[in-house]
PDB file of C-alpha atoms in Angstrom:
ATOM      1  CA  MET Y   1       0.000   0.000   0.000  1.00 47.00           C
ATOM      2  CA  THR Y   2       1.431   3.400  -0.894  1.00 47.00           C
ATOM      3  CA  TYR Y   3       0.488   6.751   0.579  1.00 43.00           C
ATOM      4  CA  ARG Y   4       0.696   9.807  -1.632  1.00 53.00           C
ATOM      5  CA  ASN Y   5       0.396  12.299   1.194  1.00 50.00           C
ATOM      6  CA  PRO Y   6       2.764  11.747   4.172  1.00 46.00           C
ATOM      7  CA  LEU Y   7       0.626  14.064   6.354  1.00 44.00           C
ATOM      8  CA  ILE Y   8      -2.385  11.738   5.942  1.00 42.00           C
ATOM      9  CA  LEU Y   9      -0.146   8.803   6.890  1.00 38.00           C
ATOM     10  CA  VAL Y  10       1.033  10.562  10.081  1.00 40.00           C
ATOM     11  CA  ILE Y  11      -2.516  11.592  11.053  1.00 43.00           C
ATOM     12  CA  GLY Y  12      -3.786   8.071  10.325  1.00 44.00           C
ATOM     13  CA  LEU Y  13      -1.055   6.481  12.453  1.00 40.00           C
ATOM     14  CA  ALA Y  14      -1.683   8.932  15.302  1.00 42.00           C
ATOM     15  CA  LEU Y  15      -5.428   8.184  15.253  1.00 41.00           C
ATOM     16  CA  THR Y  16      -4.819   4.435  15.100  1.00 43.00           C
ATOM     17  CA  MET Y  17      -2.476   4.591  18.066  1.00 43.00           C
ATOM     18  CA  ALA Y  18      -4.847   6.780  20.068  1.00 45.00           C
ATOM     19  CA  MET Y  19      -7.830   4.532  19.391  1.00 46.00           C
ATOM     20  CA  GLY Y  20      -5.765   1.382  19.866  1.00 49.00           C
ATOM     21  CA  THR Y  21      -4.851   2.301  23.414  1.00 47.00           C
ATOM     22  CA  GLY Y  22      -8.519   2.106  24.361  1.00 48.00           C
ATOM     23  CA  CYS Y  23      -8.420  -1.628  23.667  1.00 49.00           C
ATOM     24  CA  SER Y  24      -5.178  -2.241  25.498  1.00 49.00           C
ATOM     25  CA  THR Y  25      -6.000  -0.323  28.642  1.00 51.00           C
ATOM     26  CA  SER Y  26      -8.580  -1.265  31.205  1.00 57.00           C
ATOM     27  CA  ASN Y  27     -10.962   0.482  33.534  1.00 63.00           C
ATOM     28  CA  GLN Y  28     -11.135  -2.581  35.786  1.00 70.00           C
ATOM     29  CA  ARG Y  29     -11.324  -1.899  39.460  1.00 76.00           C
ATOM     30  CA  ALA Y  30      -9.614  -4.198  41.883  1.00 83.00           C
ATOM     31  CA  ILE Y  31     -11.580  -6.464  44.174  1.00 84.00           C
ATOM     32  CA  PRO Y  32     -10.568  -5.868  47.820  1.00 87.00           C
ATOM     33  CA  ALA Y  33      -8.051  -8.337  49.262  1.00 91.00           C
ATOM     34  CA  THR Y  34     -10.311  -9.061  52.231  1.00 95.00           C
ATOM     35  CA  PRO Y  35     -14.096  -9.493  52.213  1.00 96.00           C
ATOM     36  CA  THR Y  36     -16.209  -6.389  52.749  1.00 95.00           C
ATOM     37  CA  MET Y  37     -18.669  -8.562  54.627  1.00 96.00           C
ATOM     38  CA  THR Y  38     -18.996 -12.259  55.498  1.00 97.00           C
ATOM     39  CA  VAL Y  39     -22.236 -13.990  56.421  1.00 97.00           C
ATOM     40  CA  PHE Y  40     -23.241 -17.605  56.895  1.00 97.00           C
ATOM     41  CA  CYS Y  41     -26.342 -19.234  55.433  1.00 96.00           C
ATOM     42  CA  LEU Y  42     -28.121 -22.257  56.870  1.00 96.00           C
ATOM     43  CA  GLU Y  43     -30.266 -23.819  54.183  1.00 91.00           C
ATOM     44  CA  GLY Y  44     -33.883 -23.960  55.246  1.00 91.00           C
ATOM     45  CA  SER Y  45     -35.466 -25.612  52.245  1.00 91.00           C
ATOM     46  CA  LEU Y  46     -34.433 -26.689  48.767  1.00 87.00           C
ATOM     47  CA  MET Y  47     -36.703 -28.119  46.092  1.00 90.00           C
ATOM     48  CA  LYS Y  48     -35.510 -29.512  42.770  1.00 86.00           C
ATOM     49  CA  THR Y  49     -38.318 -29.777  40.232  1.00 89.00           C
ATOM     50  CA  ASP Y  50     -37.750 -32.037  37.234  1.00 86.00           C
ATOM     51  CA  LEU Y  51     -39.427 -30.151  34.390  1.00 85.00           C
ATOM     52  CA  GLY Y  52     -38.177 -32.232  31.472  1.00 80.00           C
ATOM     53  CA  SER Y  53     -37.501 -35.882  30.962  1.00 80.00           C
ATOM     54  CA  GLU Y  54     -36.560 -37.888  34.039  1.00 82.00           C
ATOM     55  CA  GLY Y  55     -33.113 -37.026  35.353  1.00 78.00           C
ATOM     56  CA  SER Y  56     -30.956 -34.006  34.629  1.00 80.00           C
ATOM     57  CA  THR Y  57     -32.437 -32.084  31.701  1.00 84.00           C
ATOM     58  CA  HIS Y  58     -32.373 -28.587  30.327  1.00 86.00           C
ATOM     59  CA  GLY Y  59     -34.799 -26.331  32.189  1.00 89.00           C
ATOM     60  CA  ASP Y  60     -35.006 -28.240  35.498  1.00 90.00           C
ATOM     61  CA  LEU Y  61     -35.698 -25.791  38.314  1.00 92.00           C
ATOM     62  CA  THR Y  62     -34.215 -25.655  41.813  1.00 89.00           C
ATOM     63  CA  THR Y  63     -35.552 -23.161  44.366  1.00 93.00           C
ATOM     64  CA  TRP Y  64     -34.273 -22.574  47.888  1.00 93.00           C
ATOM     65  CA  TRP Y  65     -34.179 -20.291  50.901  1.00 96.00           C
ATOM     66  CA  ALA Y  66     -31.795 -20.007  53.851  1.00 96.00           C
ATOM     67  CA  ASN Y  67     -31.516 -18.058  57.070  1.00 97.00           C
ATOM     68  CA  VAL Y  68     -28.500 -15.728  57.131  1.00 98.00           C
ATOM     69  CA  TYR Y  69     -26.360 -15.424  60.259  1.00 98.00           C
ATOM     70  CA  SER Y  70     -23.559 -13.135  61.369  1.00 97.00           C
ATOM     71  CA  SER Y  71     -21.274 -16.080  62.157  1.00 96.00           C
ATOM     72  CA  MET Y  72     -21.233 -19.851  62.038  1.00 94.00           C
ATOM     73  CA  PRO Y  73     -21.049 -21.247  65.558  1.00 93.00           C
ATOM     74  CA  THR Y  74     -18.651 -24.107  66.231  1.00 93.00           C
ATOM     75  CA  SER Y  75     -21.690 -26.057  67.457  1.00 94.00           C
ATOM     76  CA  LYS Y  76     -23.375 -25.440  64.067  1.00 94.00           C
ATOM     77  CA  ASN Y  77     -26.516 -24.777  66.082  1.00 96.00           C
ATOM     78  CA  PRO Y  78     -28.251 -21.643  64.716  1.00 96.00           C
ATOM     79  CA  LYS Y  79     -29.403 -20.771  68.247  1.00 96.00           C
ATOM     80  CA  ASP Y  80     -25.758 -20.000  69.066  1.00 97.00           C
ATOM     81  CA  THR Y  81     -25.487 -17.110  66.573  1.00 96.00           C
ATOM     82  CA  THR Y  82     -27.405 -14.020  65.420  1.00 97.00           C
ATOM     83  CA  LEU Y  83     -29.953 -14.107  62.597  1.00 98.00           C
ATOM     84  CA  VAL Y  84     -29.263 -11.114  60.315  1.00 98.00           C
ATOM     85  CA  GLY Y  85     -31.200 -11.899  57.146  1.00 98.00           C
ATOM     86  CA  ILE Y  86     -32.675 -14.317  54.686  1.00 98.00           C
ATOM     87  CA  ALA Y  87     -31.368 -15.549  51.353  1.00 97.00           C
ATOM     88  CA  SER Y  88     -33.472 -17.008  48.607  1.00 97.00           C
ATOM     89  CA  GLY Y  89     -32.908 -17.965  45.025  1.00 94.00           C
ATOM     90  CA  PHE Y  90     -33.448 -20.202  42.062  1.00 94.00           C
ATOM     91  CA  MET Y  91     -31.344 -22.201  39.631  1.00 91.00           C
ATOM     92  CA  ILE Y  92     -32.211 -23.434  36.170  1.00 91.00           C
ATOM     93  CA  THR Y  93     -30.296 -26.318  34.633  1.00 87.00           C
ATOM     94  CA  THR Y  94     -28.812 -25.071  31.379  1.00 87.00           C
ATOM     95  CA  GLY Y  95     -26.243 -27.775  30.757  1.00 84.00           C
ATOM     96  CA  PRO Y  96     -27.313 -31.270  31.837  1.00 80.00           C
ATOM     97  CA  SER Y  97     -24.512 -33.807  32.118  1.00 78.00           C
ATOM     98  CA  LYS Y  98     -25.765 -35.894  29.195  1.00 73.00           C
ATOM     99  CA  ASP Y  99     -25.670 -32.814  26.927  1.00 72.00           C
ATOM    100  CA  LEU Y 100     -22.134 -31.992  28.086  1.00 70.00           C
ATOM    101  CA  GLY Y 101     -20.788 -35.508  27.654  1.00 73.00           C
ATOM    102  CA  ASP Y 102     -19.906 -35.373  31.346  1.00 66.00           C
ATOM    103  CA  LYS Y 103     -19.728 -38.809  32.942  1.00 66.00           C
ATOM    104  CA  ASP Y 104     -19.044 -37.448  36.439  1.00 73.00           C
ATOM    105  CA  GLY Y 105     -22.671 -36.543  37.193  1.00 79.00           C
ATOM    106  CA  PHE Y 106     -22.326 -32.771  37.069  1.00 82.00           C
ATOM    107  CA  GLU Y 107     -24.545 -30.179  35.437  1.00 84.00           C
ATOM    108  CA  PHE Y 108     -24.403 -26.436  34.884  1.00 86.00           C
ATOM    109  CA  ARG Y 109     -27.079 -24.218  36.401  1.00 87.00           C
ATOM    110  CA  VAL Y 110     -27.732 -20.520  35.992  1.00 92.00           C
ATOM    111  CA  SER Y 111     -28.391 -19.192  39.460  1.00 92.00           C
ATOM    112  CA  ASN Y 112     -29.786 -16.028  40.954  1.00 94.00           C
ATOM    113  CA  PHE Y 113     -30.030 -15.270  44.629  1.00 92.00           C
ATOM    114  CA  THR Y 114     -30.908 -12.356  46.855  1.00 97.00           C
ATOM    115  CA  LEU Y 115     -29.496 -11.829  50.314  1.00 97.00           C
ATOM    116  CA  LYS Y 116     -31.865  -9.601  52.298  1.00 98.00           C
ATOM    117  CA  LEU Y 117     -30.662  -8.088  55.570  1.00 97.00           C
ATOM    118  CA  LEU Y 118     -33.384  -7.847  58.212  1.00 97.00           C
ATOM    119  CA  ASP Y 119     -34.504  -4.560  59.775  1.00 93.00           C
ATOM    120  CA  SER Y 120     -33.179  -2.541  56.820  1.00 96.00           C
ATOM    121  CA  ASN Y 121     -33.712  -1.794  53.141  1.00 96.00           C
ATOM    122  CA  ASP Y 122     -30.402  -3.526  52.330  1.00 97.00           C
ATOM    123  CA  SER Y 123     -30.186  -6.444  49.934  1.00 97.00           C
ATOM    124  CA  ILE Y 124     -27.598  -7.870  47.548  1.00 97.00           C
ATOM    125  CA  VAL Y 125     -28.358  -9.719  44.311  1.00 97.00           C
ATOM    126  CA  CYS Y 126     -25.912 -12.255  42.870  1.00 96.00           C
ATOM    127  CA  SER Y 127     -26.068 -14.249  39.674  1.00 95.00           C
ATOM    128  CA  GLY Y 128     -23.965 -16.626  37.606  1.00 92.00           C
ATOM    129  CA  ILE Y 129     -23.545 -20.040  36.027  1.00 89.00           C
ATOM    130  CA  HIS Y 130     -21.906 -22.839  37.998  1.00 83.00           C
ATOM    131  CA  ARG Y 131     -21.218 -26.535  37.993  1.00 82.00           C
ATOM    132  CA  TYR Y 132     -23.274 -28.572  40.474  1.00 79.00           C
ATOM    133  CA  GLU Y 133     -23.462 -32.239  41.312  1.00 77.00           C
ATOM    134  CA  GLU Y 134     -26.412 -33.545  39.320  1.00 74.00           C
ATOM    135  CA  ALA Y 135     -27.940 -35.681  42.078  1.00 71.00           C
ATOM    136  CA  VAL Y 136     -27.496 -33.012  44.786  1.00 70.00           C
ATOM    137  CA  GLY Y 137     -29.549 -29.841  44.911  1.00 68.00           C
ATOM    138  CA  GLN Y 138     -27.219 -27.655  46.936  1.00 69.00           C
ATOM    139  CA  LEU Y 139     -23.714 -26.499  46.316  1.00 73.00           C
ATOM    140  CA  THR Y 140     -20.893 -28.890  47.277  1.00 73.00           C
ATOM    141  CA  ASN Y 141     -17.955 -26.855  45.956  1.00 77.00           C
ATOM    142  CA  GLN Y 142     -16.829 -23.225  46.096  1.00 86.00           C
ATOM    143  CA  VAL Y 143     -18.212 -20.817  43.493  1.00 88.00           C
ATOM    144  CA  GLN Y 144     -17.615 -17.215  42.568  1.00 91.00           C
ATOM    145  CA  ARG Y 145     -20.651 -15.174  41.583  1.00 92.00           C
ATOM    146  CA  PRO Y 146     -20.856 -11.589  40.368  1.00 95.00           C
ATOM    147  CA  ILE Y 147     -22.808  -9.183  42.529  1.00 96.00           C
ATOM    148  CA  THR Y 148     -25.232  -7.654  40.059  1.00 93.00           C
ATOM    149  CA  GLY Y 149     -26.969  -5.104  42.244  1.00 92.00           C
ATOM    150  CA  GLY Y 150     -28.638  -4.352  45.488  1.00 95.00           C
ATOM    151  CA  THR Y 151     -30.765  -1.979  47.501  1.00 97.00           C
ATOM    152  CA  GLY Y 152     -30.122   0.371  50.400  1.00 97.00           C
ATOM    153  CA  GLN Y 153     -26.409   0.669  51.161  1.00 94.00           C
ATOM    154  CA  PHE Y 154     -25.698  -1.763  48.302  1.00 95.00           C
ATOM    155  CA  LEU Y 155     -27.491   0.252  45.595  1.00 95.00           C
ATOM    156  CA  GLY Y 156     -25.205   0.543  42.582  1.00 90.00           C
ATOM    157  CA  ARG Y 157     -22.500  -1.591  44.200  1.00 92.00           C
ATOM    158  CA  ALA Y 158     -20.863  -4.323  42.191  1.00 94.00           C
ATOM    159  CA  GLY Y 159     -18.410  -6.965  43.220  1.00 96.00           C
ATOM    160  CA  GLU Y 160     -18.064 -10.676  43.770  1.00 96.00           C
ATOM    161  CA  ALA Y 161     -19.549 -13.184  46.158  1.00 96.00           C
ATOM    162  CA  ILE Y 162     -17.549 -16.289  46.998  1.00 95.00           C
ATOM    163  CA  VAL Y 163     -19.840 -19.027  48.319  1.00 93.00           C
ATOM    164  CA  THR Y 164     -18.220 -21.970  50.096  1.00 93.00           C
ATOM    165  CA  ALA Y 165     -20.019 -25.082  51.315  1.00 90.00           C
ATOM    166  CA  GLU Y 166     -19.231 -25.604  55.011  1.00 91.00           C
ATOM    167  CA  GLY Y 167     -21.080 -28.912  55.485  1.00 85.00           C
ATOM    168  CA  ASP Y 168     -24.321 -29.720  57.311  1.00 85.00           C
ATOM    169  CA  ASP Y 169     -26.255 -27.293  55.050  1.00 89.00           C
ATOM    170  CA  TRP Y 170     -24.084 -24.310  56.106  1.00 94.00           C
ATOM    171  CA  PHE Y 171     -22.552 -21.965  53.534  1.00 94.00           C
ATOM    172  CA  ARG Y 172     -20.035 -19.160  53.988  1.00 95.00           C
ATOM    173  CA  VAL Y 173     -20.670 -16.113  51.777  1.00 96.00           C
ATOM    174  CA  ASP Y 174     -17.751 -13.700  51.424  1.00 97.00           C
ATOM    175  CA  LEU Y 175     -18.806 -10.454  49.741  1.00 97.00           C
ATOM    176  CA  TYR Y 176     -16.139  -8.378  48.010  1.00 97.00           C
ATOM    177  CA  LEU Y 177     -17.740  -5.052  47.105  1.00 95.00           C
ATOM    178  CA  LEU Y 178     -16.206  -2.466  44.823  1.00 91.00           C
ATOM    179  CA  ASP Y 179     -16.217   1.118  46.065  1.00 78.00           C
TER     180      ASP Y 179
END
């Protein structure tokens, strides 16, 4: 390719470089090194509804709710800690194991859950897609979910929620909120 006017070449290169830096730079904000808040959920009820053929199929629905506590007591007895909220959500199977060729009995589910703090207008909404054991309704591994919104003090806040199964229907939820 030849350029007849060197000034057009210089202007073109300058514009390309200026626009190109927009792709190579990032406006990402860093997630805090320590959780902004940690709560513990004790699953109250979970229902998996098989909406397709028998077994894991696309569109199966799982709904649940859990009490939210300020800490998880060593006794694992909810009477030994403070109730601070309720969490509730749903999951829809979007990748059943037979569709994924997965012989380990796992499936992918799109999940959405809301953590509502009692005695306030504060709530946090999380969403994401995660791998679950097909035969088990609840989470048995650790997952990272984006925080997609909230109300009250969490209005307009984004971040990540790391949910870790703690056994006996207890889950640790570490919330990393961006400023």
